[in-house]
CSV table of C-alpha atoms and ligand atoms in Angstrom, one decimal:
chain,number,residue,atom,x,y,z
A,1,UNK,CA,-99.8,239.1,41.9
A,2,UNK,CA,-100.4,235.4,42.8
A,3,UNK,CA,-99.5,233.2,39.8
A,4,UNK,CA,-100.5,229.8,38.7
A,5,UNK,CA,-98.7,226.8,40.3
A,6,UNK,CA,-95.8,225.5,38.1
A,7,UNK,CA,-96.8,222.5,36.1
A,8,UNK,CA,-100.5,223.5,36.1
A,9,UNK,CA,-102.3,225.6,33.5
A,10,UNK,CA,-105.4,227.5,32.6
A,11,UNK,CA,-107.4,226.5,29.6
A,12,UNK,CA,-108.6,229.8,28.1
A,13,UNK,CA,-112.0,230.2,26.3
A,14,UNK,CA,-110.4,230.2,22.8
A,15,UNK,CA,-109.0,226.8,23.4
A,16,UNK,CA,-112.0,225.4,25.3
A,17,UNK,CA,-113.9,225.1,22.1
A,18,UNK,CA,-111.4,222.5,20.9
A,19,UNK,CA,-111.7,220.6,24.2
A,20,UNK,CA,-115.5,220.6,24.0
A,21,UNK,CA,-115.3,219.4,20.4
A,22,UNK,CA,-113.0,216.5,21.3
A,23,UNK,CA,-115.2,215.5,24.2
A,24,UNK,CA,-118.3,215.6,22.0
A,25,UNK,CA,-116.7,213.4,19.4
A,26,UNK,CA,-115.6,210.9,22.1
A,27,UNK,CA,-119.1,210.8,23.6
A,28,UNK,CA,-120.8,210.3,20.3
A,29,UNK,CA,-118.4,207.7,19.0
A,30,UNK,CA,-118.0,205.7,22.2
A,31,UNK,CA,-121.7,205.6,22.8
A,32,UNK,CA,-122.2,204.1,19.3
A,33,UNK,CA,-119.8,201.3,20.4
A,34,UNK,CA,-122.0,200.6,23.4
A,35,UNK,CA,-120.1,202.6,26.1
A,36,UNK,CA,-121.7,204.5,29.0
A,37,UNK,CA,-120.1,207.3,31.0
A,38,UNK,CA,-119.0,206.8,34.6
A,39,UNK,CA,-117.7,209.6,36.8
A,40,UNK,CA,-115.5,208.8,39.8
A,41,UNK,CA,-113.9,211.2,42.3
A,42,UNK,CA,-110.4,212.7,41.9
A,43,UNK,CA,-109.5,211.6,45.4
A,44,UNK,CA,-109.0,208.0,46.4
A,45,UNK,CA,-107.3,206.1,49.1
A,46,UNK,CA,-103.5,205.9,48.4
A,47,UNK,CA,-103.6,202.1,48.8
A,48,UNK,CA,-105.8,201.8,45.7
A,49,UNK,CA,-103.1,203.1,43.5
A,50,UNK,CA,-100.3,201.3,45.4
A,51,UNK,CA,-102.0,198.0,44.9
A,52,UNK,CA,-103.0,198.5,41.3
A,53,UNK,CA,-100.4,200.6,39.5
A,54,UNK,CA,-97.7,198.8,41.5
A,55,UNK,CA,-95.1,199.9,44.2
A,56,UNK,CA,-92.1,199.8,41.9
A,57,UNK,CA,-93.4,202.2,39.2
A,58,UNK,CA,-92.5,205.8,38.6
A,59,UNK,CA,-96.1,206.9,39.4
A,60,UNK,CA,-96.3,205.3,42.8
A,61,UNK,CA,-92.6,205.9,43.7
A,62,UNK,CA,-92.4,209.6,43.0
A,63,UNK,CA,-95.3,211.1,41.1
A,64,UNK,CA,-98.4,211.0,43.4
A,65,UNK,CA,-99.9,213.9,45.2
A,66,UNK,CA,-100.6,212.2,48.6
A,67,UNK,CA,-101.8,213.8,51.8
A,68,UNK,CA,-103.3,212.6,55.1
A,69,UNK,CA,-107.0,212.1,55.3
A,70,UNK,CA,-109.0,211.4,58.4
A,71,UNK,CA,-107.6,208.9,60.9
A,72,UNK,CA,-104.8,206.8,59.5
A,73,UNK,CA,-105.7,206.8,55.8
A,74,UNK,CA,-103.6,208.5,53.2
A,75,UNK,CA,-105.4,210.0,50.3
A,76,UNK,CA,-104.1,210.6,46.7
A,77,UNK,CA,-105.2,212.7,43.8
A,78,UNK,CA,-105.8,210.1,41.1
A,79,UNK,CA,-102.8,209.7,38.7
A,80,UNK,CA,-104.9,207.6,36.4
A,81,UNK,CA,-108.5,206.4,36.0
A,82,UNK,CA,-108.5,202.6,35.7
A,83,UNK,CA,-108.0,201.9,39.4
A,84,UNK,CA,-110.9,204.1,40.3
A,85,UNK,CA,-113.2,202.6,37.7
A,86,UNK,CA,-112.3,199.1,38.8
A,87,UNK,CA,-113.0,200.1,42.4
A,88,UNK,CA,-116.4,201.4,41.4
A,89,UNK,CA,-117.1,198.2,39.4
A,90,UNK,CA,-116.4,196.1,42.5
A,91,UNK,CA,-117.9,198.4,45.1
A,92,UNK,CA,-121.2,198.8,43.4
A,93,UNK,CA,-121.2,195.1,42.2
A,94,UNK,CA,-121.8,196.2,38.6
A,95,UNK,CA,-120.8,192.7,37.6
A,96,UNK,CA,-123.9,191.3,39.4
A,97,UNK,CA,-126.2,193.2,36.9
A,98,UNK,CA,-124.1,192.2,34.0
A,99,UNK,CA,-120.4,191.2,34.1
A,100,UNK,CA,-119.9,192.9,30.7
A,101,UNK,CA,-119.6,196.6,31.3
A,102,UNK,CA,-118.3,199.1,28.8
A,103,UNK,CA,-117.5,202.4,30.6
A,104,UNK,CA,-115.8,205.6,29.6
A,105,UNK,CA,-114.8,208.7,31.6
A,106,UNK,CA,-113.3,212.1,31.0
A,107,UNK,CA,-111.4,214.1,33.6
A,108,UNK,CA,-108.2,215.4,35.2
A,109,UNK,CA,-105.3,213.3,36.4
A,110,UNK,CA,-102.5,214.4,38.7
A,111,UNK,CA,-98.8,213.4,38.5
A,112,UNK,CA,-95.9,215.2,40.0
A,113,UNK,CA,-93.7,214.9,36.9
A,114,UNK,CA,-91.1,217.3,35.7
A,115,UNK,CA,-93.2,219.9,33.8
A,116,UNK,CA,-92.3,220.3,30.1
A,117,UNK,CA,-94.0,220.6,26.8
A,118,UNK,CA,-96.8,218.0,26.5
A,119,UNK,CA,-96.3,217.1,30.2
A,120,UNK,CA,-98.3,218.7,32.9
A,121,UNK,CA,-99.0,218.0,36.6
A,122,UNK,CA,-102.7,218.2,36.0
A,123,UNK,CA,-103.6,216.7,32.7
A,124,UNK,CA,-106.8,215.3,31.2
A,125,UNK,CA,-107.6,211.9,29.9
A,126,UNK,CA,-110.5,210.2,28.1
A,127,UNK,CA,-110.6,206.6,29.4
A,128,UNK,CA,-112.5,203.5,28.3
A,129,UNK,CA,-112.7,200.2,30.1
A,130,UNK,CA,-114.3,197.0,29.2
A,131,UNK,CA,-115.0,194.4,31.8
A,132,UNK,CA,-116.1,190.7,31.4
A,133,UNK,CA,-114.8,190.0,27.9
A,134,UNK,CA,-111.7,187.8,27.5
A,135,UNK,CA,-111.9,187.5,23.7
A,136,UNK,CA,-108.9,189.0,21.8
A,137,UNK,CA,-111.4,190.4,19.4
A,138,UNK,CA,-112.4,192.9,22.1
A,139,UNK,CA,-108.8,194.2,22.2
A,140,UNK,CA,-108.9,194.6,18.4
A,141,UNK,CA,-112.3,196.2,18.5
A,142,UNK,CA,-111.1,198.7,21.1
A,143,UNK,CA,-108.0,199.7,19.1
A,144,UNK,CA,-110.2,200.0,16.1
A,145,UNK,CA,-112.5,202.4,17.9
A,146,UNK,CA,-109.6,204.4,19.2
A,147,UNK,CA,-108.0,204.7,15.7
A,148,UNK,CA,-111.3,205.8,14.1
A,149,UNK,CA,-111.8,208.3,16.9
A,150,UNK,CA,-108.4,209.9,16.1
A,151,UNK,CA,-109.3,209.9,12.4
A,152,UNK,CA,-112.5,211.6,13.1
A,153,UNK,CA,-110.5,214.4,14.6
A,154,UNK,CA,-108.2,214.5,11.6
A,155,UNK,CA,-105.0,213.6,13.4
A,156,UNK,CA,-102.2,212.8,11.0
A,157,UNK,CA,-99.3,210.3,11.2
A,158,UNK,CA,-100.8,207.8,13.7
A,159,UNK,CA,-98.9,204.7,14.6
A,160,UNK,CA,-100.3,201.8,16.6
A,161,UNK,CA,-97.6,200.0,18.7
A,162,UNK,CA,-98.6,196.6,19.9
A,163,UNK,CA,-97.1,194.1,22.2
A,164,UNK,CA,-98.1,191.2,24.4
A,165,UNK,CA,-96.9,191.1,28.0
A,166,UNK,CA,-98.1,187.6,28.6
A,167,UNK,CA,-99.7,186.3,31.8
A,168,UNK,CA,-98.2,186.0,35.3
A,169,UNK,CA,-97.0,182.5,34.4
A,170,UNK,CA,-95.1,183.1,31.2
A,171,UNK,CA,-93.9,186.4,32.4
A,172,UNK,CA,-92.0,184.8,35.2
A,173,UNK,CA,-89.7,183.1,32.8
A,174,UNK,CA,-89.3,186.3,30.9
A,175,UNK,CA,-88.4,188.3,34.0
A,176,UNK,CA,-85.7,185.8,34.8
A,177,UNK,CA,-84.4,186.0,31.2
A,178,UNK,CA,-84.2,189.8,31.5
A,179,UNK,CA,-82.4,189.6,34.9
A,180,UNK,CA,-79.9,187.2,33.4
A,181,UNK,CA,-79.4,189.5,30.4
A,182,UNK,CA,-78.9,192.6,32.6
A,183,UNK,CA,-76.9,191.3,35.5
A,184,UNK,CA,-73.5,191.8,33.9
A,185,UNK,CA,-74.4,195.4,32.8
A,186,UNK,CA,-75.5,196.9,36.1
A,187,UNK,CA,-72.9,199.6,35.9
A,188,UNK,CA,-74.4,200.9,32.7
A,189,UNK,CA,-77.9,201.3,34.2
A,190,UNK,CA,-79.4,204.3,36.0
A,191,UNK,CA,-79.9,204.0,39.8
A,192,UNK,CA,-83.7,203.5,39.4
A,193,UNK,CA,-83.2,200.6,37.1
A,194,UNK,CA,-80.5,199.0,39.3
A,195,UNK,CA,-83.0,199.2,42.2
A,196,UNK,CA,-85.8,197.7,40.1
A,197,UNK,CA,-83.8,194.9,38.7
A,198,UNK,CA,-84.9,192.6,41.4
A,199,UNK,CA,-88.6,193.2,41.7
A,200,UNK,CA,-89.6,194.7,38.4
A,201,UNK,CA,-87.0,194.1,35.6
A,202,UNK,CA,-89.7,194.8,32.9
A,203,UNK,CA,-89.6,198.5,34.0
A,204,UNK,CA,-86.1,198.7,32.5
A,205,UNK,CA,-87.6,198.3,29.0
A,206,UNK,CA,-89.6,201.5,29.6
A,207,UNK,CA,-86.7,203.6,31.1
A,208,UNK,CA,-86.1,206.8,29.1
A,209,UNK,CA,-82.4,207.2,30.3
A,210,UNK,CA,-80.2,206.9,27.2
A,211,UNK,CA,-77.7,204.5,28.9
A,212,UNK,CA,-80.5,202.2,29.8
A,213,UNK,CA,-82.1,202.3,26.4
A,214,UNK,CA,-78.8,201.2,25.0
A,215,UNK,CA,-78.6,198.2,27.4
A,216,UNK,CA,-82.2,197.1,26.6
A,217,UNK,CA,-81.8,197.4,22.9
A,218,UNK,CA,-80.7,193.8,22.5
A,219,UNK,CA,-82.7,192.4,25.5
A,220,UNK,CA,-84.8,189.3,25.0
A,221,UNK,CA,-88.4,189.8,23.7
A,222,UNK,CA,-91.5,188.7,25.5
A,223,UNK,CA,-92.8,187.1,22.3
A,224,UNK,CA,-90.3,184.3,22.7
A,225,UNK,CA,-91.6,183.5,26.1
A,226,UNK,CA,-95.4,183.6,25.6
A,227,UNK,CA,-97.2,180.5,26.7
A,228,UNK,CA,-99.5,178.7,24.2
A,229,UNK,CA,-102.7,180.5,25.3
A,230,UNK,CA,-101.1,184.0,25.4
A,231,UNK,CA,-99.6,183.3,22.0
A,232,UNK,CA,-102.9,182.5,20.5
A,233,UNK,CA,-104.5,185.5,22.1
A,234,UNK,CA,-101.8,187.8,20.7
A,235,UNK,CA,-102.1,186.2,17.2
A,236,UNK,CA,-105.9,186.7,17.3
A,237,UNK,CA,-105.6,190.4,18.3
A,238,UNK,CA,-103.3,190.9,15.3
A,239,UNK,CA,-105.6,189.0,13.0
A,240,UNK,CA,-108.6,191.0,14.2
A,241,UNK,CA,-106.7,194.3,13.4
A,242,UNK,CA,-105.7,193.0,10.0
A,243,UNK,CA,-109.3,192.0,9.3
A,244,UNK,CA,-110.5,195.6,10.1
A,245,UNK,CA,-107.7,197.2,8.1
A,246,UNK,CA,-105.9,198.8,11.1
A,247,UNK,CA,-102.2,198.9,10.5
A,248,UNK,CA,-99.9,198.4,13.5
A,249,UNK,CA,-96.3,197.6,14.4
A,250,UNK,CA,-95.4,194.9,16.9
A,251,UNK,CA,-93.1,196.6,19.4
A,252,UNK,CA,-91.3,194.2,21.7
A,253,UNK,CA,-90.1,197.1,24.0
A,254,UNK,CA,-93.5,198.3,24.8
A,255,UNK,CA,-94.3,197.6,28.4
A,256,UNK,CA,-96.3,200.7,29.7
A,257,UNK,CA,-95.7,202.3,33.0
A,258,UNK,CA,-98.2,200.4,35.1
A,259,UNK,CA,-97.9,196.9,36.6
A,260,UNK,CA,-101.4,195.6,36.1
A,261,UNK,CA,-101.2,194.9,32.3
A,262,UNK,CA,-101.5,191.3,31.0
A,263,UNK,CA,-101.3,190.1,27.5
A,264,UNK,CA,-102.2,193.0,25.1
A,265,UNK,CA,-100.4,196.3,25.6
A,266,UNK,CA,-100.7,199.1,23.0
A,267,UNK,CA,-99.8,202.7,22.5
A,268,UNK,CA,-100.9,205.2,19.8
A,269,UNK,CA,-98.0,207.6,18.8
A,270,UNK,CA,-97.6,210.4,16.3
A,271,UNK,CA,-94.5,212.1,14.9
A,272,UNK,CA,-96.3,215.5,15.2
A,273,UNK,CA,-95.7,215.8,18.9
A,274,UNK,CA,-91.9,215.7,19.3
A,275,UNK,CA,-90.6,214.0,22.3
A,276,UNK,CA,-93.9,213.3,24.1
A,277,UNK,CA,-95.2,211.2,21.2
A,278,UNK,CA,-97.8,209.0,22.9
A,279,UNK,CA,-101.4,210.2,22.6
A,280,UNK,CA,-103.0,207.1,24.0
A,281,UNK,CA,-102.1,203.9,25.7
A,282,UNK,CA,-103.8,200.9,27.0
A,283,UNK,CA,-104.0,197.2,27.3
A,284,UNK,CA,-105.6,194.2,29.0
A,285,UNK,CA,-105.6,193.8,32.8
A,286,UNK,CA,-107.2,190.5,33.4
A,287,UNK,CA,-105.9,190.2,37.0
A,288,UNK,CA,-106.7,193.6,38.4
A,289,UNK,CA,-110.4,193.2,39.3
A,290,UNK,CA,-109.6,190.1,41.5
A,291,UNK,CA,-106.5,191.7,42.8
A,292,UNK,CA,-108.6,194.6,44.1
A,293,UNK,CA,-111.0,192.3,45.9
A,294,UNK,CA,-113.6,191.6,43.1
A,295,UNK,CA,-114.4,188.5,41.2
A,296,UNK,CA,-112.0,187.0,38.7
A,297,UNK,CA,-112.9,189.1,35.7
A,298,UNK,CA,-111.0,189.9,32.4
A,299,UNK,CA,-110.7,193.5,31.4
A,300,UNK,CA,-109.2,195.8,28.8
A,301,UNK,CA,-109.0,199.5,28.4
A,302,UNK,CA,-107.2,202.6,27.3
A,303,UNK,CA,-106.4,206.2,28.2
A,304,UNK,CA,-106.2,209.1,25.7
A,305,UNK,CA,-104.0,212.1,26.6
A,306,UNK,CA,-106.3,215.0,25.9
A,307,UNK,CA,-103.7,217.8,26.3
A,308,UNK,CA,-101.6,216.4,23.6
A,309,UNK,CA,-104.6,215.6,21.5
A,310,UNK,CA,-105.8,219.3,21.7
A,311,UNK,CA,-102.3,220.4,20.6
A,312,UNK,CA,-102.6,218.1,17.5
A,313,UNK,CA,-106.1,219.4,16.7
A,314,UNK,CA,-105.0,223.0,17.1
A,315,UNK,CA,-102.1,222.5,14.8
A,316,UNK,CA,-104.6,221.8,12.0
A,317,UNK,CA,-107.7,223.7,13.0
A,318,UNK,CA,-107.2,227.1,14.6
A,319,UNK,CA,-109.2,227.7,17.8
A,320,UNK,CA,-111.7,230.3,18.6
A,321,UNK,CA,-114.9,230.9,20.6
A,322,UNK,CA,-118.1,230.6,18.6
A,323,UNK,CA,-119.0,234.0,17.3
A,324,UNK,CA,-122.4,235.6,17.9
A,325,UNK,CA,-125.1,234.9,15.4
A,326,UNK,CA,-126.8,238.2,16.1
A,327,UNK,CA,-125.5,241.5,17.3
A,328,UNK,CA,-127.9,244.3,18.3
A,329,UNK,CA,-126.9,247.8,17.1
A,330,UNK,CA,-129.4,250.2,18.8
A,331,UNK,CA,-129.5,253.9,18.3
A,332,UNK,CA,-131.0,256.0,21.0
A,333,UNK,CA,-132.4,255.1,24.5
A,334,UNK,CA,-135.8,253.8,23.4
A,335,UNK,CA,-134.3,251.6,20.8
A,336,UNK,CA,-131.7,250.3,23.3
A,337,UNK,CA,-134.4,249.3,25.8
A,338,UNK,CA,-136.4,247.6,23.1
A,339,UNK,CA,-133.2,245.8,21.9
A,340,UNK,CA,-132.3,244.8,25.5
A,341,UNK,CA,-135.6,243.0,25.9
A,342,UNK,CA,-135.4,241.2,22.6
A,343,UNK,CA,-131.7,240.3,23.1
A,344,UNK,CA,-132.7,238.4,26.3
A,345,UNK,CA,-135.6,236.8,24.5
A,346,UNK,CA,-133.6,235.6,21.5
A,347,UNK,CA,-130.8,234.2,23.7
A,348,UNK,CA,-133.5,232.2,25.5
A,349,UNK,CA,-134.6,231.0,22.1
A,350,UNK,CA,-131.2,229.4,21.5
A,351,UNK,CA,-129.7,232.1,19.3
A,352,UNK,CA,-126.1,233.3,20.2
A,353,UNK,CA,-126.8,237.0,20.8
A,354,UNK,CA,-124.6,240.0,21.8
A,355,UNK,CA,-125.7,243.4,22.8
A,356,UNK,CA,-123.5,246.4,23.6
A,357,UNK,CA,-124.0,248.0,27.0
A,358,UNK,CA,-122.4,251.3,26.3
A,359,UNK,CA,-123.7,254.2,24.3
A,360,UNK,CA,-121.8,254.2,21.0
A,361,UNK,CA,-122.3,255.5,17.6
A,362,UNK,CA,-123.6,253.2,14.9
A,363,UNK,CA,-120.1,253.2,13.3
A,364,UNK,CA,-118.5,252.0,16.6
A,365,UNK,CA,-121.2,249.4,17.1
A,366,UNK,CA,-120.6,248.0,13.6
A,367,UNK,CA,-116.9,247.9,14.2
A,368,UNK,CA,-117.5,245.9,17.4
A,369,UNK,CA,-119.8,243.5,15.6
A,370,UNK,CA,-117.2,243.0,13.0
A,371,UNK,CA,-114.5,242.3,15.6
A,372,UNK,CA,-116.7,239.7,17.3
A,373,UNK,CA,-117.3,238.0,14.0
A,374,UNK,CA,-121.1,238.4,14.3
A,375,UNK,CA,-123.0,236.9,11.5
A,376,UNK,CA,-125.9,239.3,11.5
A,377,UNK,CA,-126.5,242.8,12.9
A,378,UNK,CA,-129.9,244.0,13.8
A,379,UNK,CA,-130.0,247.7,13.3
A,380,UNK,CA,-132.7,249.4,15.3
A,381,UNK,CA,-133.5,253.1,15.6
A,382,UNK,CA,-136.5,255.1,16.9
A,383,UNK,CA,-137.8,255.7,13.4
A,384,UNK,CA,-137.6,252.0,12.4
A,385,UNK,CA,-139.4,251.1,15.6
A,386,UNK,CA,-142.2,253.5,14.8
A,387,UNK,CA,-142.5,251.9,11.4
A,388,UNK,CA,-142.5,248.4,13.0
A,389,UNK,CA,-139.4,247.3,11.2
A,390,UNK,CA,-135.7,246.8,11.9
A,391,UNK,CA,-132.8,246.1,9.4
A,392,UNK,CA,-131.1,242.8,9.5
A,393,UNK,CA,-127.7,243.0,8.0
A,394,UNK,CA,-125.7,240.0,6.8
A,395,UNK,CA,-122.1,241.0,7.7
A,396,UNK,CA,-120.4,239.0,5.0
A,397,UNK,CA,-122.6,239.8,2.0
A,398,UNK,CA,-123.6,243.2,3.4
A,399,UNK,CA,-127.1,242.5,2.3
A,400,UNK,CA,-129.7,244.2,4.4
A,401,UNK,CA,-133.3,243.2,4.8
A,402,UNK,CA,-136.2,244.8,6.6
A,403,UNK,CA,-137.8,242.5,9.2
A,404,UNK,CA,-141.1,243.1,11.0
A,405,UNK,CA,-140.4,243.7,14.7
A,406,UNK,CA,-143.6,242.1,15.9
A,407,UNK,CA,-142.5,238.9,14.3
A,408,UNK,CA,-138.8,239.2,15.2
A,409,UNK,CA,-138.1,235.7,16.6
A,410,UNK,CA,-139.4,233.9,13.6
A,411,UNK,CA,-137.9,236.3,11.1
A,412,UNK,CA,-134.4,236.2,12.7
A,413,UNK,CA,-134.4,232.4,13.1
A,414,UNK,CA,-135.6,232.0,9.5
A,415,UNK,CA,-132.8,234.3,8.2
A,416,UNK,CA,-130.1,232.7,10.2
A,417,UNK,CA,-131.2,229.2,9.2
A,418,UNK,CA,-131.4,230.2,5.5
A,419,UNK,CA,-127.8,231.6,5.7
A,420,UNK,CA,-126.5,228.4,7.3
A,421,UNK,CA,-127.7,226.1,4.6
B,501,LIG,P1,-95.7,208.9,28.8
B,501,LIG,O1,-94.9,207.8,28.2
B,501,LIG,O2,-95.9,210.1,27.9
B,501,LIG,O3,-95.2,209.3,30.2
B,501,LIG,P2,-97.6,207.3,30.2
B,501,LIG,O4,-97.3,205.9,29.7
B,501,LIG,O5,-97.1,207.7,31.5
B,501,LIG,O6,-97.2,208.3,29.0
B,501,LIG,P3,-100.4,206.7,30.5
B,501,LIG,O7,-100.3,206.6,32.0
B,501,LIG,O8,-100.6,205.5,29.8
B,501,LIG,O9,-99.1,207.5,30.0
B,501,LIG,O10,-101.5,207.8,30.1
B,501,LIG,C1,-102.0,207.8,28.7
B,501,LIG,C2,-101.8,209.1,28.0
B,501,LIG,O11,-102.0,210.2,28.9
B,501,LIG,C3,-100.4,209.2,27.5
B,501,LIG,O12,-100.3,208.6,26.3
B,501,LIG,C4,-100.3,210.7,27.3
B,501,LIG,O13,-100.8,211.2,26.1
B,501,LIG,C5,-101.1,211.2,28.5
B,501,LIG,N1,-100.2,211.7,29.6
B,501,LIG,C6,-99.6,210.9,30.5
B,501,LIG,N2,-98.9,211.7,31.4
B,501,LIG,C7,-99.1,213.0,31.0
B,501,LIG,C8,-98.7,214.2,31.5
B,501,LIG,N3,-98.0,214.4,32.6
B,501,LIG,N4,-99.1,215.4,30.9
B,501,LIG,C9,-99.9,215.3,29.8
B,501,LIG,N5,-100.3,214.1,29.2
B,501,LIG,C10,-100.0,213.0,29.9
B,502,LIG,MG1,-95.5,208.8,32.1
């Protein structure tokens, strides 16, 4: 038997209900905050990710699914969404209509990472990006929206980690300070970090290798190097969060795994996940739109890891498909044919209906209705039909009412509605 590819997974119907619920809450909430959905393809030119995420990052160095396209271009399965959304913003000149665009998207990302719990090679993200707003209040607003979204899903033990990565100017001094701090400790660093020391010493702060973590534990902090403007920006983000009652921790080691971030960087973590503790991450990327060929345009955004979020929701709320509202239990061929027609009609009317296609006894039918968790069963026999009635049985209360079959739709709808309220 041909099996699933390692690092990939199926999401089975029981669990899909939770995915749909999360997607629905995201759509409802984000739209209230003025966001519209954008959908971009899962394949882009490799160069897009090399130029945005950065050459000396884990993602670009070793995690991308890349393959030849037509002619000389290499193509890549998107490892993240921001680069694609920025490309679309520039390509379709969305800024010409209105530089301020608030966009969200939901979909799969692909990274060739080592598969483990909470880490897949195809995983799903909900992304939000805001273009054209430089104000630090936007950063605070976005984090507020994110935290409230998690609360709406009843996620426990959330922690907001916050840092500022400064701008290219003040970061230069910081990079030099990091290089100076690490240069004497090269023999304690992993080979990746040794290699990155030159071009990208900030990456060392993010390295998960224990030896490297030790080395960076007393490294200088970006906050001591922020220029006046970046410093005010960071202060205002914090003040904005305070004003809205969002608690957070300033985490000077937080750098994120992508090169395009400027100023604000944040991550939402929870203890409930074990090692893979980040459920969302984001930050400001004021230079990226221009870097990818667009106008100079500030931007800020985040990505929520749906796979981990589903796990958190499932831990509190068990999954399951939605049970049928109405199960037809027909006795005899004429009653079955009658039921078959009405089952189709009621499904069309927006009622979740099940009908059994085998000939079974009433007892067996009732057992099946019970196993499916059906709310009501409509019991129909030849005699009932002749009398123009059928029995509608409430499975929980076991109450049974006679309903007129010539007015079935209205009667069934009415009964279901009454039992819901
Ligand atoms: P991590 O530190 O867990 O590797 P990251 O910094 O690489 O995360 P981002 O690129 O910022 O993550 O993506 C945002 C979110 O997407 C993460 O917080 C996480 O919840 C989720 N995520 C990232 N990579 C994976 C993966 N391979 N499998 C499942 N979820 C993932
Ligand atoms: Mg990662």
